[in-house]
Structures are given as structure tokens and as C-alpha cells.
Amino acid sequence: MIAIYGRNFCFSAMDAFFLLFRNAARVLVINGITAFLLFAAKLAVTAAMGFLSFIFFSGQIPFTSKYVPDLNYYFVPIIIIIIATFVIATIFFDVYDMAIDTIFLCVLEDMERHDGSPEKPYFMSKSMQSILGQKNKFKD
């Protein structure tokens, strides 16, 4: 909202809050779907790294056996790798979560300011219009 209107942070935060409040149902749906998909992605990355580290440290890959250290308990580094992978994946996917929230806020502002008429066309992409069931009321 700061970039759109050029107002200070407090007024822009208030505008964003009330815009999200007016579209609470959409916010809940988008945040729920996003949270589920990003959590599933975090778990997939973490599980893949856990599986690969287990295979590596247990010596099941023949060409990497000379690089595997001799460990009494190879589950300790695997657990450390799993925890570190989840933390790094969380930080990485939080960037995507912020991007999704930003795009969603811009789409809500576009839907509120414009009605799809030739005088006030939507500026969101055609694919976003089809997802939201909106379209400009004129031919391009």
C-alpha cells in the first residue's frame, strides 16, 4: 500500500488491514491453502534429505563409501541434518509465502478499485482473472 498510494507506513498498514478484513473469507481460503501446500513442500524436502542422508551414512551407496566417516551412531548426524533442513526449508518457503501474500494484496486492491469496464479494467493477469472468476467486460 505504501508503493501504491505513497502514504506513510501506519496509514498503509491500516488500509491493508481493512482491505483484508473486507475480504476475510478469501484471506482464510488463500492462507489455508498456502499454509498446507508450503508445509507439504517443507516436509517433502526434509524427508528427501533425511532419506538421502540415511542412505549416505549407512554406506548403501557404493561409490560414496570411501567418503563416509566411521560412525558408531549414524542417526545423530541424520537427525541434525533433518532439523537443519527443516529450518532452512522454512526460511526458504517463507519468502514464497510473503510473495503470495503480496500478490494477493495487490489482486484484492485491483478488484476493489476496478470493475472490469473499459474505463476501469482489471490489471491482474488473465490467468489470475480466470482463477478468481473475474474478467474485463470488453475485448482486448
PDB file of C-alpha atoms in Angstrom:
ATOM      1  CA  MET A   1       0.000   0.000   0.000  1.00  0.00           C
ATOM      2  CA  ILE A   2       2.963   2.299   0.544  1.00  0.00           C
ATOM      3  CA  ALA A   3       4.076   1.795  -3.060  1.00  0.00           C
ATOM      4  CA  ILE A   4       0.545   2.154  -4.453  1.00  0.00           C
ATOM      5  CA  TYR A   5      -0.546   5.313  -2.668  1.00  0.00           C
ATOM      6  CA  GLY A   6       2.724   6.828  -1.431  1.00  0.00           C
ATOM      7  CA  ARG A   7       1.391   7.187   2.101  1.00  0.00           C
ATOM      8  CA  ASN A   8       3.305   6.506   5.291  1.00  0.00           C
ATOM      9  CA  PHE A   9       3.594   3.091   6.924  1.00  0.00           C
ATOM     10  CA  CYS A  10       0.876   3.486   9.556  1.00  0.00           C
ATOM     11  CA  PHE A  11      -1.835   4.626   7.152  1.00  0.00           C
ATOM     12  CA  SER A  12      -0.813   1.980   4.623  1.00  0.00           C
ATOM     13  CA  ALA A  13      -0.906  -0.744   7.278  1.00  0.00           C
ATOM     14  CA  MET A  14      -4.373   0.426   8.295  1.00  0.00           C
ATOM     15  CA  ASP A  15      -5.532   0.383   4.661  1.00  0.00           C
ATOM     16  CA  ALA A  16      -4.121  -3.120   4.165  1.00  0.00           C
ATOM     17  CA  PHE A  17      -5.752  -4.367   7.374  1.00  0.00           C
ATOM     18  CA  PHE A  18      -9.183  -3.082   6.388  1.00  0.00           C
ATOM     19  CA  LEU A  19      -8.789  -4.402   2.835  1.00  0.00           C
ATOM     20  CA  LEU A  20      -8.029  -7.853   4.227  1.00  0.00           C
ATOM     21  CA  PHE A  21     -10.847  -7.510   6.769  1.00  0.00           C
ATOM     22  CA  ARG A  22     -13.358  -6.734   3.998  1.00  0.00           C
ATOM     23  CA  ASN A  23     -12.224  -9.905   2.182  1.00  0.00           C
ATOM     24  CA  ALA A  24     -11.896 -12.181   5.215  1.00  0.00           C
ATOM     25  CA  ALA A  25     -13.291 -15.289   3.512  1.00  0.00           C
ATOM     26  CA  ARG A  26     -10.837 -15.042   0.623  1.00  0.00           C
ATOM     27  CA  VAL A  27      -7.987 -14.427   3.049  1.00  0.00           C
ATOM     28  CA  LEU A  28      -8.871 -17.520   5.064  1.00  0.00           C
ATOM     29  CA  VAL A  29      -9.070 -19.721   1.967  1.00  0.00           C
ATOM     30  CA  ILE A  30      -5.832 -18.446   0.417  1.00  0.00           C
ATOM     31  CA  ASN A  31      -3.910 -18.630   3.687  1.00  0.00           C
ATOM     32  CA  GLY A  32      -5.218 -22.122   4.421  1.00  0.00           C
ATOM     33  CA  ILE A  33      -4.316 -23.479   1.010  1.00  0.00           C
ATOM     34  CA  THR A  34      -0.944 -21.742   1.024  1.00  0.00           C
ATOM     35  CA  ALA A  35      -0.078 -22.955   4.513  1.00  0.00           C
ATOM     36  CA  PHE A  36      -0.946 -26.539   3.606  1.00  0.00           C
ATOM     37  CA  LEU A  37       0.995 -26.550   0.334  1.00  0.00           C
ATOM     38  CA  LEU A  38       4.070 -24.888   1.796  1.00  0.00           C
ATOM     39  CA  PHE A  39       4.075 -27.207   4.810  1.00  0.00           C
ATOM     40  CA  ALA A  40       3.790 -30.217   2.495  1.00  0.00           C
ATOM     41  CA  ALA A  41       6.723 -28.857   0.473  1.00  0.00           C
ATOM     42  CA  LYS A  42       8.783 -28.384   3.652  1.00  0.00           C
ATOM     43  CA  LEU A  43       8.036 -31.937   4.717  1.00  0.00           C
ATOM     44  CA  ALA A  44       8.878 -33.304   1.250  1.00  0.00           C
ATOM     45  CA  VAL A  45      12.253 -31.532   1.179  1.00  0.00           C
ATOM     46  CA  THR A  46      13.012 -32.593   4.745  1.00  0.00           C
ATOM     47  CA  ALA A  47      12.019 -36.213   4.108  1.00  0.00           C
ATOM     48  CA  ALA A  48      14.102 -36.349   0.930  1.00  0.00           C
ATOM     49  CA  MET A  49      17.175 -35.004   2.708  1.00  0.00           C
ATOM     50  CA  GLY A  50      16.595 -37.345   5.643  1.00  0.00           C
ATOM     51  CA  PHE A  51      16.354 -40.323   3.294  1.00  0.00           C
ATOM     52  CA  LEU A  52      19.441 -39.294   1.313  1.00  0.00           C
ATOM     53  CA  SER A  53      21.472 -38.725   4.469  1.00  0.00           C
ATOM     54  CA  PHE A  54      20.375 -42.115   5.824  1.00  0.00           C
ATOM     55  CA  ILE A  55      21.488 -43.821   2.633  1.00  0.00           C
ATOM     56  CA  PHE A  56      24.785 -41.920   2.690  1.00  0.00           C
ATOM     57  CA  PHE A  57      25.674 -42.515   6.345  1.00  0.00           C
ATOM     58  CA  SER A  58      24.596 -46.155   6.342  1.00  0.00           C
ATOM     59  CA  GLY A  59      27.001 -46.817   3.464  1.00  0.00           C
ATOM     60  CA  GLN A  60      24.405 -48.083   0.993  1.00  0.00           C
ATOM     61  CA  ILE A  61      25.797 -46.059  -1.912  1.00  0.00           C
ATOM     62  CA  PRO A  62      28.855 -47.959  -3.215  1.00  0.00           C
ATOM     63  CA  PHE A  63      30.736 -45.095  -4.873  1.00  0.00           C
ATOM     64  CA  THR A  64      30.465 -42.832  -1.794  1.00  0.00           C
ATOM     65  CA  SER A  65      31.547 -45.417   0.755  1.00  0.00           C
ATOM     66  CA  LYS A  66      35.112 -44.018   0.855  1.00  0.00           C
ATOM     67  CA  TYR A  67      33.718 -40.599   1.926  1.00  0.00           C
ATOM     68  CA  VAL A  68      31.509 -41.913   4.728  1.00  0.00           C
ATOM     69  CA  PRO A  69      33.095 -41.407   8.149  1.00  0.00           C
ATOM     70  CA  ASP A  70      33.250 -44.363  10.514  1.00  0.00           C
ATOM     71  CA  LEU A  71      30.436 -43.615  12.975  1.00  0.00           C
ATOM     72  CA  ASN A  72      29.104 -45.638  15.886  1.00  0.00           C
ATOM     73  CA  TYR A  73      25.735 -43.869  15.813  1.00  0.00           C
ATOM     74  CA  TYR A  74      24.949 -42.576  12.349  1.00  0.00           C
ATOM     75  CA  PHE A  75      21.469 -41.431  13.394  1.00  0.00           C
ATOM     76  CA  VAL A  76      22.890 -38.398  15.225  1.00  0.00           C
ATOM     77  CA  PRO A  77      24.092 -36.604  12.064  1.00  0.00           C
ATOM     78  CA  ILE A  78      20.916 -37.668  10.279  1.00  0.00           C
ATOM     79  CA  ILE A  79      18.758 -36.043  12.966  1.00  0.00           C
ATOM     80  CA  ILE A  80      20.898 -32.886  12.846  1.00  0.00           C
ATOM     81  CA  ILE A  81      20.573 -32.804   9.050  1.00  0.00           C
ATOM     82  CA  ILE A  82      16.791 -33.259   9.257  1.00  0.00           C
ATOM     83  CA  ILE A  83      16.406 -30.421  11.780  1.00  0.00           C
ATOM     84  CA  ALA A  84      18.693 -28.097   9.817  1.00  0.00           C
ATOM     85  CA  THR A  85      16.906 -28.958   6.563  1.00  0.00           C
ATOM     86  CA  PHE A  86      13.512 -28.140   8.066  1.00  0.00           C
ATOM     87  CA  VAL A  87      14.786 -24.798   9.384  1.00  0.00           C
ATOM     88  CA  ILE A  88      16.356 -23.871   6.039  1.00  0.00           C
ATOM     89  CA  ALA A  89      13.275 -25.016   4.101  1.00  0.00           C
ATOM     90  CA  THR A  90      11.069 -22.946   6.416  1.00  0.00           C
ATOM     91  CA  ILE A  91      13.162 -19.835   5.796  1.00  0.00           C
ATOM     92  CA  PHE A  92      13.216 -20.501   2.048  1.00  0.00           C
ATOM     93  CA  PHE A  93       9.475 -21.116   1.723  1.00  0.00           C
ATOM     94  CA  ASP A  94       8.646 -18.104   3.899  1.00  0.00           C
ATOM     95  CA  VAL A  95       9.932 -15.965   1.031  1.00  0.00           C
ATOM     96  CA  TYR A  96       7.350 -17.595  -1.251  1.00  0.00           C
ATOM     97  CA  ASP A  97       4.670 -17.126   1.395  1.00  0.00           C
ATOM     98  CA  MET A  98       5.465 -13.407   1.537  1.00  0.00           C
ATOM     99  CA  ALA A  99       5.329 -13.186  -2.270  1.00  0.00           C
ATOM    100  CA  ILE A 100       1.950 -14.929  -2.329  1.00  0.00           C
ATOM    101  CA  ASP A 101       0.594 -12.563   0.319  1.00  0.00           C
ATOM    102  CA  THR A 102       1.899  -9.540  -1.591  1.00  0.00           C
ATOM    103  CA  ILE A 103       0.372 -10.650  -4.882  1.00  0.00           C
ATOM    104  CA  PHE A 104      -2.901 -11.443  -3.112  1.00  0.00           C
ATOM    105  CA  LEU A 105      -2.999  -7.976  -1.549  1.00  0.00           C
ATOM    106  CA  CYS A 106      -2.392  -6.401  -4.967  1.00  0.00           C
ATOM    107  CA  VAL A 107      -5.162  -8.526  -6.518  1.00  0.00           C
ATOM    108  CA  LEU A 108      -7.609  -7.511  -3.771  1.00  0.00           C
ATOM    109  CA  GLU A 109      -6.747  -3.855  -4.321  1.00  0.00           C
ATOM    110  CA  ASP A 110      -7.203  -4.288  -8.079  1.00  0.00           C
ATOM    111  CA  MET A 111     -10.609  -5.912  -7.565  1.00  0.00           C
ATOM    112  CA  GLU A 112     -11.695  -3.147  -5.215  1.00  0.00           C
ATOM    113  CA  ARG A 113     -10.533  -0.222  -7.356  1.00  0.00           C
ATOM    114  CA  HIS A 114     -11.587  -1.594 -10.751  1.00  0.00           C
ATOM    115  CA  ASP A 115     -14.723  -3.240 -12.115  1.00  0.00           C
ATOM    116  CA  GLY A 116     -13.508  -4.621 -15.452  1.00  0.00           C
ATOM    117  CA  SER A 117     -15.213  -1.967 -17.548  1.00  0.00           C
ATOM    118  CA  PRO A 118     -13.344  -0.220 -20.383  1.00  0.00           C
ATOM    119  CA  GLU A 119     -12.921   2.816 -18.109  1.00  0.00           C
ATOM    120  CA  LYS A 120     -11.627   0.751 -15.167  1.00  0.00           C
ATOM    121  CA  PRO A 121     -10.100  -2.500 -16.479  1.00  0.00           C
ATOM    122  CA  TYR A 122      -8.538  -5.118 -14.229  1.00  0.00           C
ATOM    123  CA  PHE A 123      -4.744  -5.045 -14.303  1.00  0.00           C
ATOM    124  CA  MET A 124      -4.248  -8.579 -12.996  1.00  0.00           C
ATOM    125  CA  SER A 125      -3.169 -11.275 -15.447  1.00  0.00           C
ATOM    126  CA  LYS A 126      -5.679 -13.263 -17.479  1.00  0.00           C
ATOM    127  CA  SER A 127      -4.859 -16.443 -15.567  1.00  0.00           C
ATOM    128  CA  MET A 128      -5.463 -14.673 -12.240  1.00  0.00           C
ATOM    129  CA  GLN A 129      -8.768 -13.338 -13.577  1.00  0.00           C
ATOM    130  CA  SER A 130      -9.861 -16.833 -14.568  1.00  0.00           C
ATOM    131  CA  ILE A 131      -8.891 -18.248 -11.161  1.00  0.00           C
ATOM    132  CA  LEU A 132     -10.937 -15.566  -9.384  1.00  0.00           C
ATOM    133  CA  GLY A 133     -13.836 -15.705 -11.821  1.00  0.00           C
ATOM    134  CA  GLN A 134     -13.336 -12.093 -12.888  1.00  0.00           C
ATOM    135  CA  LYS A 135     -12.851 -10.746 -16.378  1.00  0.00           C
ATOM    136  CA  ASN A 136     -12.773  -7.474 -18.175  1.00  0.00           C
ATOM    137  CA  LYS A 137     -16.106  -6.578 -19.754  1.00  0.00           C
ATOM    138  CA  PHE A 138     -14.545  -5.742 -23.105  1.00  0.00           C
ATOM    139  CA  LYS A 139     -12.493  -7.496 -25.765  1.00  0.00           C
ATOM    140  CA  ASP A 140      -8.737  -6.947 -25.827  1.00  0.00           C
TER     141      ASP A 140
END
